[in-house]
PDB file of C-alpha atoms in Angstrom:
ATOM      1  CA  UNK R 408    -153.282   4.678 155.826  1.00 65.00           C
ATOM      2  CA  UNK R 409    -152.426   1.367 157.519  1.00 69.00           C
ATOM      3  CA  UNK R 410    -156.073   0.354 156.999  1.00 71.00           C
ATOM      4  CA  UNK R 411    -156.051   1.337 153.368  1.00 70.00           C
ATOM      5  CA  UNK R 412    -152.814  -0.859 152.946  1.00 66.00           C
ATOM      6  CA  UNK R 413    -154.484  -3.631 154.621  1.00 68.00           C
ATOM      7  CA  UNK R 414    -157.567  -3.511 152.380  1.00 64.00           C
ATOM      8  CA  UNK R 415    -155.623  -3.291 149.213  1.00 69.00           C
ATOM      9  CA  UNK R 416    -152.814  -5.622 149.900  1.00 65.00           C
ATOM     10  CA  UNK R 417    -154.592  -8.965 148.791  1.00 67.00           C
ATOM     11  CA  UNK R 418    -156.020  -7.404 145.481  1.00 67.00           C
ATOM     12  CA  UNK R 419    -152.557  -5.902 144.703  1.00 74.00           C
ATOM     13  CA  UNK R 420    -150.953  -8.997 145.277  1.00 78.00           C
ATOM     14  CA  UNK R 421    -153.255 -10.645 142.628  1.00 76.00           C
ATOM     15  CA  UNK R 422    -152.403  -7.803 140.437  1.00 78.00           C
ATOM     16  CA  UNK R 423    -148.867  -8.021 140.685  1.00 82.00           C
ATOM     17  CA  UNK R 424    -148.895 -11.941 140.171  1.00 81.00           C
ATOM     18  CA  UNK R 425    -150.686 -11.238 137.007  1.00 81.00           C
ATOM     19  CA  UNK R 426    -148.347  -8.623 135.718  1.00 83.00           C
ATOM     20  CA  UNK R 427    -145.383 -11.066 136.577  1.00 85.00           C
ATOM     21  CA  UNK R 428    -147.276 -13.719 134.696  1.00 84.00           C
ATOM     22  CA  UNK R 429    -147.820 -11.413 131.691  1.00 84.00           C
ATOM     23  CA  UNK R 430    -144.219 -10.629 131.424  1.00 84.00           C
ATOM     24  CA  UNK R 431    -143.432 -14.367 131.229  1.00 84.00           C
ATOM     25  CA  UNK R 432    -145.977 -15.004 128.487  1.00 83.00           C
ATOM     26  CA  UNK R 433    -143.365 -14.703 125.893  1.00 81.00           C
ATOM     27  CA  UNK R 434    -141.871 -17.901 126.931  1.00 79.00           C
ATOM     28  CA  UNK R 435    -144.855 -19.744 125.556  1.00 75.00           C
ATOM     29  CA  UNK R 436    -144.638 -22.695 127.726  1.00 85.00           C
ATOM     30  CA  UNK R 437    -148.310 -23.005 128.409  1.00 83.00           C
ATOM     31  CA  UNK R 438    -147.832 -22.121 132.033  1.00 84.00           C
ATOM     32  CA  UNK R 439    -151.237 -21.314 133.805  1.00 86.00           C
ATOM     33  CA  UNK R 440    -151.897 -18.932 136.711  1.00 82.00           C
ATOM     34  CA  UNK R 441    -154.475 -19.969 139.358  1.00 80.00           C
ATOM     35  CA  UNK R 442    -157.399 -17.437 139.043  1.00 71.00           C
ATOM     36  CA  UNK R 443    -159.069 -18.242 142.289  1.00 68.00           C
ATOM     37  CA  UNK R 444    -157.822 -14.917 144.243  1.00 63.00           C
ATOM     38  CA  UNK R 445    -158.910 -11.542 143.725  1.00 68.00           C
ATOM     39  CA  UNK R 446    -161.718  -9.325 142.555  1.00 76.00           C
ATOM     40  CA  UNK R 447    -163.751 -10.538 139.454  1.00 82.00           C
ATOM     41  CA  UNK R 448    -161.857  -8.182 137.156  1.00 80.00           C
ATOM     42  CA  UNK R 449    -158.547  -9.737 138.231  1.00 79.00           C
ATOM     43  CA  UNK R 450    -160.016 -13.171 137.842  1.00 81.00           C
ATOM     44  CA  UNK R 451    -161.072 -12.272 134.336  1.00 86.00           C
ATOM     45  CA  UNK R 452    -157.695 -10.896 133.435  1.00 84.00           C
ATOM     46  CA  UNK R 453    -155.902 -13.918 134.651  1.00 84.00           C
ATOM     47  CA  UNK R 454    -158.357 -16.105 132.680  1.00 87.00           C
ATOM     48  CA  UNK R 455    -157.595 -14.264 129.385  1.00 89.00           C
ATOM     49  CA  UNK R 456    -153.785 -14.302 130.251  1.00 87.00           C
ATOM     50  CA  UNK R 457    -154.337 -18.160 130.667  1.00 89.00           C
ATOM     51  CA  UNK R 458    -156.086 -18.397 127.375  1.00 90.00           C
ATOM     52  CA  UNK R 459    -153.192 -16.544 125.710  1.00 89.00           C
ATOM     53  CA  UNK R 460    -150.684 -18.611 127.444  1.00 90.00           C
ATOM     54  CA  UNK R 461    -152.320 -21.705 126.046  1.00 90.00           C
ATOM     55  CA  UNK R 462    -152.799 -20.172 122.603  1.00 90.00           C
ATOM     56  CA  UNK R 463    -149.020 -19.043 122.393  1.00 90.00           C
ATOM     57  CA  UNK R 464    -147.863 -22.587 123.541  1.00 90.00           C
ATOM     58  CA  UNK R 465    -149.771 -24.200 120.707  1.00 92.00           C
ATOM     59  CA  UNK R 466    -148.809 -21.702 118.036  1.00 93.00           C
ATOM     60  CA  UNK R 467    -144.949 -22.058 119.201  1.00 91.00           C
ATOM     61  CA  UNK R 468    -145.295 -25.975 118.852  1.00 93.00           C
ATOM     62  CA  UNK R 469    -146.826 -25.617 115.496  1.00 96.00           C
ATOM     63  CA  UNK R 470    -143.989 -23.238 114.586  1.00 96.00           C
ATOM     64  CA  UNK R 471    -141.391 -25.689 115.772  1.00 95.00           C
ATOM     65  CA  UNK R 472    -143.188 -28.583 113.956  1.00 97.00           C
ATOM     66  CA  UNK R 473    -143.012 -26.496 110.693  1.00 97.00           C
ATOM     67  CA  UNK R 474    -139.472 -25.738 111.072  1.00 97.00           C
ATOM     68  CA  UNK R 475    -138.374 -29.406 111.754  1.00 97.00           C
ATOM     69  CA  UNK R 476    -140.442 -30.067 108.403  1.00 97.00           C
ATOM     70  CA  UNK R 477    -138.851 -27.402 106.539  1.00 97.00           C
ATOM     71  CA  UNK R 478    -135.261 -28.505 107.804  1.00 97.00           C
ATOM     72  CA  UNK R 479    -136.008 -32.030 106.649  1.00 97.00           C
ATOM     73  CA  UNK R 480    -137.252 -30.736 103.300  1.00 97.00           C
ATOM     74  CA  UNK R 481    -134.257 -28.509 102.965  1.00 97.00           C
ATOM     75  CA  UNK R 482    -131.839 -31.508 103.571  1.00 96.00           C
ATOM     76  CA  UNK R 483    -133.702 -33.488 101.059  1.00 97.00           C
ATOM     77  CA  UNK R 484    -133.700 -30.847  98.476  1.00 96.00           C
ATOM     78  CA  UNK R 485    -129.688 -30.196  99.086  1.00 96.00           C
ATOM     79  CA  UNK R 486    -129.345 -34.105  98.743  1.00 95.00           C
ATOM     80  CA  UNK R 487    -131.142 -34.109  95.561  1.00 94.00           C
ATOM     81  CA  UNK R 488    -129.305 -31.040  94.358  1.00 91.00           C
ATOM     82  CA  UNK R 489    -126.138 -32.626  94.962  1.00 91.00           C
ATOM     83  CA  UNK R 490    -127.178 -35.811  92.996  1.00 93.00           C
ATOM     84  CA  UNK R 491    -128.353 -33.885  89.966  1.00 88.00           C
ATOM     85  CA  UNK R 492    -125.092 -31.890  90.024  1.00 85.00           C
ATOM     86  CA  UNK R 493    -123.137 -34.989  90.038  1.00 88.00           C
ATOM     87  CA  UNK R 494    -125.318 -36.290  87.084  1.00 90.00           C
ATOM     88  CA  UNK R 495    -124.809 -33.058  85.063  1.00 85.00           C
ATOM     89  CA  UNK R 496    -121.029 -32.982  86.095  1.00 85.00           C
ATOM     90  CA  UNK R 497    -120.370 -36.547  84.957  1.00 88.00           C
ATOM     91  CA  UNK R 498    -122.657 -36.339  81.728  1.00 87.00           C
ATOM     92  CA  UNK R 499    -120.625 -36.904  78.479  1.00 86.00           C
ATOM     93  CA  UNK R 500    -123.133 -34.202  76.952  1.00 85.00           C
ATOM     94  CA  UNK R 501    -122.281 -30.594  77.368  1.00 84.00           C
ATOM     95  CA  UNK R 502    -124.827 -28.840  79.685  1.00 85.00           C
ATOM     96  CA  UNK R 503    -124.948 -24.967  80.480  1.00 85.00           C
ATOM     97  CA  UNK R 504    -127.756 -23.621  82.587  1.00 84.00           C
ATOM     98  CA  UNK R 505    -128.745 -19.835  82.751  1.00 83.00           C
ATOM     99  CA  UNK R 506    -130.684 -17.997  85.379  1.00 84.00           C
ATOM    100  CA  UNK R 507    -133.579 -15.536  84.514  1.00 80.00           C
ATOM    101  CA  UNK R 508    -131.272 -12.741  83.989  1.00 84.00           C
ATOM    102  CA  UNK R 509    -129.269 -14.759  81.246  1.00 82.00           C
ATOM    103  CA  UNK R 510    -126.170 -15.466  83.435  1.00 88.00           C
ATOM    104  CA  UNK R 511    -124.608 -18.694  83.279  1.00 89.00           C
ATOM    105  CA  UNK R 512    -125.134 -20.506  86.316  1.00 90.00           C
ATOM    106  CA  UNK R 513    -123.734 -23.954  85.648  1.00 89.00           C
ATOM    107  CA  UNK R 514    -121.448 -25.294  83.020  1.00 89.00           C
ATOM    108  CA  UNK R 515    -120.472 -28.988  82.948  1.00 90.00           C
ATOM    109  CA  UNK R 516    -116.874 -30.020  82.193  1.00 92.00           C
ATOM    110  CA  UNK R 517    -118.174 -31.490  78.897  1.00 88.00           C
ATOM    111  CA  UNK R 518    -119.570 -28.247  77.686  1.00 88.00           C
ATOM    112  CA  UNK R 519    -116.394 -26.289  78.863  1.00 90.00           C
ATOM    113  CA  UNK R 520    -114.156 -28.899  76.948  1.00 87.00           C
ATOM    114  CA  UNK R 521    -116.203 -28.040  73.636  1.00 83.00           C
ATOM    115  CA  UNK R 522    -115.063 -24.453  74.034  1.00 84.00           C
ATOM    116  CA  UNK R 523    -111.452 -25.384  75.407  1.00 86.00           C
ATOM    117  CA  UNK R 524    -112.206 -23.573  78.730  1.00 90.00           C
ATOM    118  CA  UNK R 525    -112.814 -24.578  82.399  1.00 93.00           C
ATOM    119  CA  UNK R 526    -116.352 -24.429  83.863  1.00 93.00           C
ATOM    120  CA  UNK R 527    -115.189 -21.621  86.144  1.00 95.00           C
ATOM    121  CA  UNK R 528    -114.313 -19.510  83.075  1.00 95.00           C
ATOM    122  CA  UNK R 529    -118.019 -19.649  81.917  1.00 94.00           C
ATOM    123  CA  UNK R 530    -119.989 -19.609  85.148  1.00 95.00           C
ATOM    124  CA  UNK R 531    -121.023 -16.062  86.055  1.00 95.00           C
ATOM    125  CA  UNK R 532    -120.824 -14.863  82.291  1.00 95.00           C
ATOM    126  CA  UNK R 533    -123.731 -13.803  80.227  1.00 91.00           C
ATOM    127  CA  UNK R 534    -125.543 -15.125  77.185  1.00 85.00           C
ATOM    128  CA  UNK R 535    -123.989 -12.557  74.990  1.00 85.00           C
ATOM    129  CA  UNK R 536    -120.411 -13.369  75.955  1.00 89.00           C
ATOM    130  CA  UNK R 537    -121.111 -17.168  75.381  1.00 86.00           C
ATOM    131  CA  UNK R 538    -122.782 -16.363  72.048  1.00 82.00           C
ATOM    132  CA  UNK R 539    -119.578 -14.330  70.918  1.00 84.00           C
ATOM    133  CA  UNK R 540    -117.408 -17.324  72.131  1.00 84.00           C
ATOM    134  CA  UNK R 541    -119.533 -19.668  70.207  1.00 81.00           C
ATOM    135  CA  UNK R 542    -119.448 -17.333  66.965  1.00 79.00           C
ATOM    136  CA  UNK R 543    -115.649 -16.897  67.424  1.00 79.00           C
ATOM    137  CA  UNK R 544    -115.198 -20.650  67.228  1.00 77.00           C
ATOM    138  CA  UNK R 545    -117.979 -21.305  64.734  1.00 77.00           C
ATOM    139  CA  UNK R 546    -117.283 -22.156  60.988  1.00 69.00           C
ATOM    140  CA  UNK R 547    -120.023 -19.431  60.209  1.00 64.00           C
ATOM    141  CA  UNK R 548    -119.797 -16.851  62.511  1.00 57.00           C
ATOM    142  CA  UNK R 549    -123.332 -15.858  62.979  1.00 61.00           C
ATOM    143  CA  UNK R 550    -123.982 -14.463  66.487  1.00 57.00           C
ATOM    144  CA  UNK R 551    -127.170 -14.687  68.411  1.00 56.00           C
ATOM    145  CA  UNK R 552    -126.968 -18.553  68.284  1.00 64.00           C
ATOM    146  CA  UNK R 553    -128.501 -18.788  71.963  1.00 68.00           C
ATOM    147  CA  UNK R 554    -131.228 -15.871  71.017  1.00 66.00           C
ATOM    148  CA  UNK R 555    -132.188 -18.076  68.064  1.00 64.00           C
ATOM    149  CA  UNK R 556    -132.454 -21.089  70.361  1.00 64.00           C
ATOM    150  CA  UNK R 557    -134.800 -19.331  72.837  1.00 64.00           C
ATOM    151  CA  UNK R 558    -136.757 -16.904  70.492  1.00 63.00           C
ATOM    152  CA  UNK R 559    -140.244 -18.127  70.346  1.00 60.00           C
ATOM    153  CA  UNK R 560    -139.664 -20.849  72.748  1.00 59.00           C
ATOM    154  CA  UNK R 561    -142.496 -21.969  75.104  1.00 59.00           C
ATOM    155  CA  UNK R 562    -142.157 -23.398  78.699  1.00 61.00           C
ATOM    156  CA  UNK R 563    -141.079 -26.926  78.586  1.00 62.00           C
ATOM    157  CA  UNK R 564    -140.826 -27.114  74.605  1.00 66.00           C
ATOM    158  CA  UNK R 565    -137.163 -27.760  73.606  1.00 62.00           C
ATOM    159  CA  UNK R 566    -135.743 -25.666  70.668  1.00 59.00           C
ATOM    160  CA  UNK R 567    -133.024 -27.076  68.474  1.00 60.00           C
ATOM    161  CA  UNK R 568    -130.266 -25.288  66.689  1.00 63.00           C
ATOM    162  CA  UNK R 569    -127.091 -26.777  65.027  1.00 63.00           C
ATOM    163  CA  UNK R 570    -123.733 -25.029  65.015  1.00 66.00           C
ATOM    164  CA  UNK R 571    -120.431 -26.038  63.528  1.00 68.00           C
ATOM    165  CA  UNK R 572    -117.352 -25.282  65.700  1.00 69.00           C
ATOM    166  CA  UNK R 573    -113.903 -25.347  63.948  1.00 68.00           C
ATOM    167  CA  UNK R 574    -111.803 -24.530  67.188  1.00 61.00           C
ATOM    168  CA  UNK R 575    -110.496 -26.109  69.292  1.00 61.00           C
ATOM    169  CA  UNK R 576    -111.359 -28.989  66.977  1.00 63.00           C
ATOM    170  CA  UNK R 577    -114.130 -29.511  64.427  1.00 64.00           C
ATOM    171  CA  UNK R 578    -117.439 -30.426  65.846  1.00 64.00           C
ATOM    172  CA  UNK R 579    -121.139 -30.208  64.784  1.00 63.00           C
ATOM    173  CA  UNK R 580    -123.066 -29.308  67.886  1.00 65.00           C
ATOM    174  CA  UNK R 581    -126.682 -29.933  68.347  1.00 59.00           C
ATOM    175  CA  UNK R 582    -127.982 -27.192  70.626  1.00 63.00           C
ATOM    176  CA  UNK R 583    -131.125 -27.729  72.633  1.00 61.00           C
ATOM    177  CA  UNK R 584    -132.539 -25.062  74.619  1.00 61.00           C
ATOM    178  CA  UNK R 585    -135.416 -25.497  77.106  1.00 59.00           C
ATOM    179  CA  UNK R 586    -137.135 -22.861  79.174  1.00 51.00           C
TER     180      UNK R 586
END
């Protein structure tokens, strides 16, 4: 038994080192394990794990670079969005934006003033509600004003519709819808 232990000690030490190294591969730091000790199979295993370590490190570095780039782009997009929101908010023209489901996602103060409301009273409402509000304030309650603007519209092509409001004050609105 002592002889068997003596014969297997060195190869088993190489296997244990390889096992410990494999457990640390997730760190992806590119560390390499010396492969000069042990049987041919152990050396081949260590070589494969060294290659995996190198590959994992390269992938980690690529992912980190992608994350840095995405964070930069996200910051740039947030800045542009903030600038655009300021332009819309300060515009003397009324602007209302809908999401794909037909809910109001943005109404600037100028649009809200046209209806004698606050922007927060409009945001989150659906197009049907806004149509009803426009019809309620119109000289000729027609309903479906927004539907007429967007029916048959094509991507990027503006559709125009006029609407006369009598409340809160008499106004002639030129409505433009763009998909």
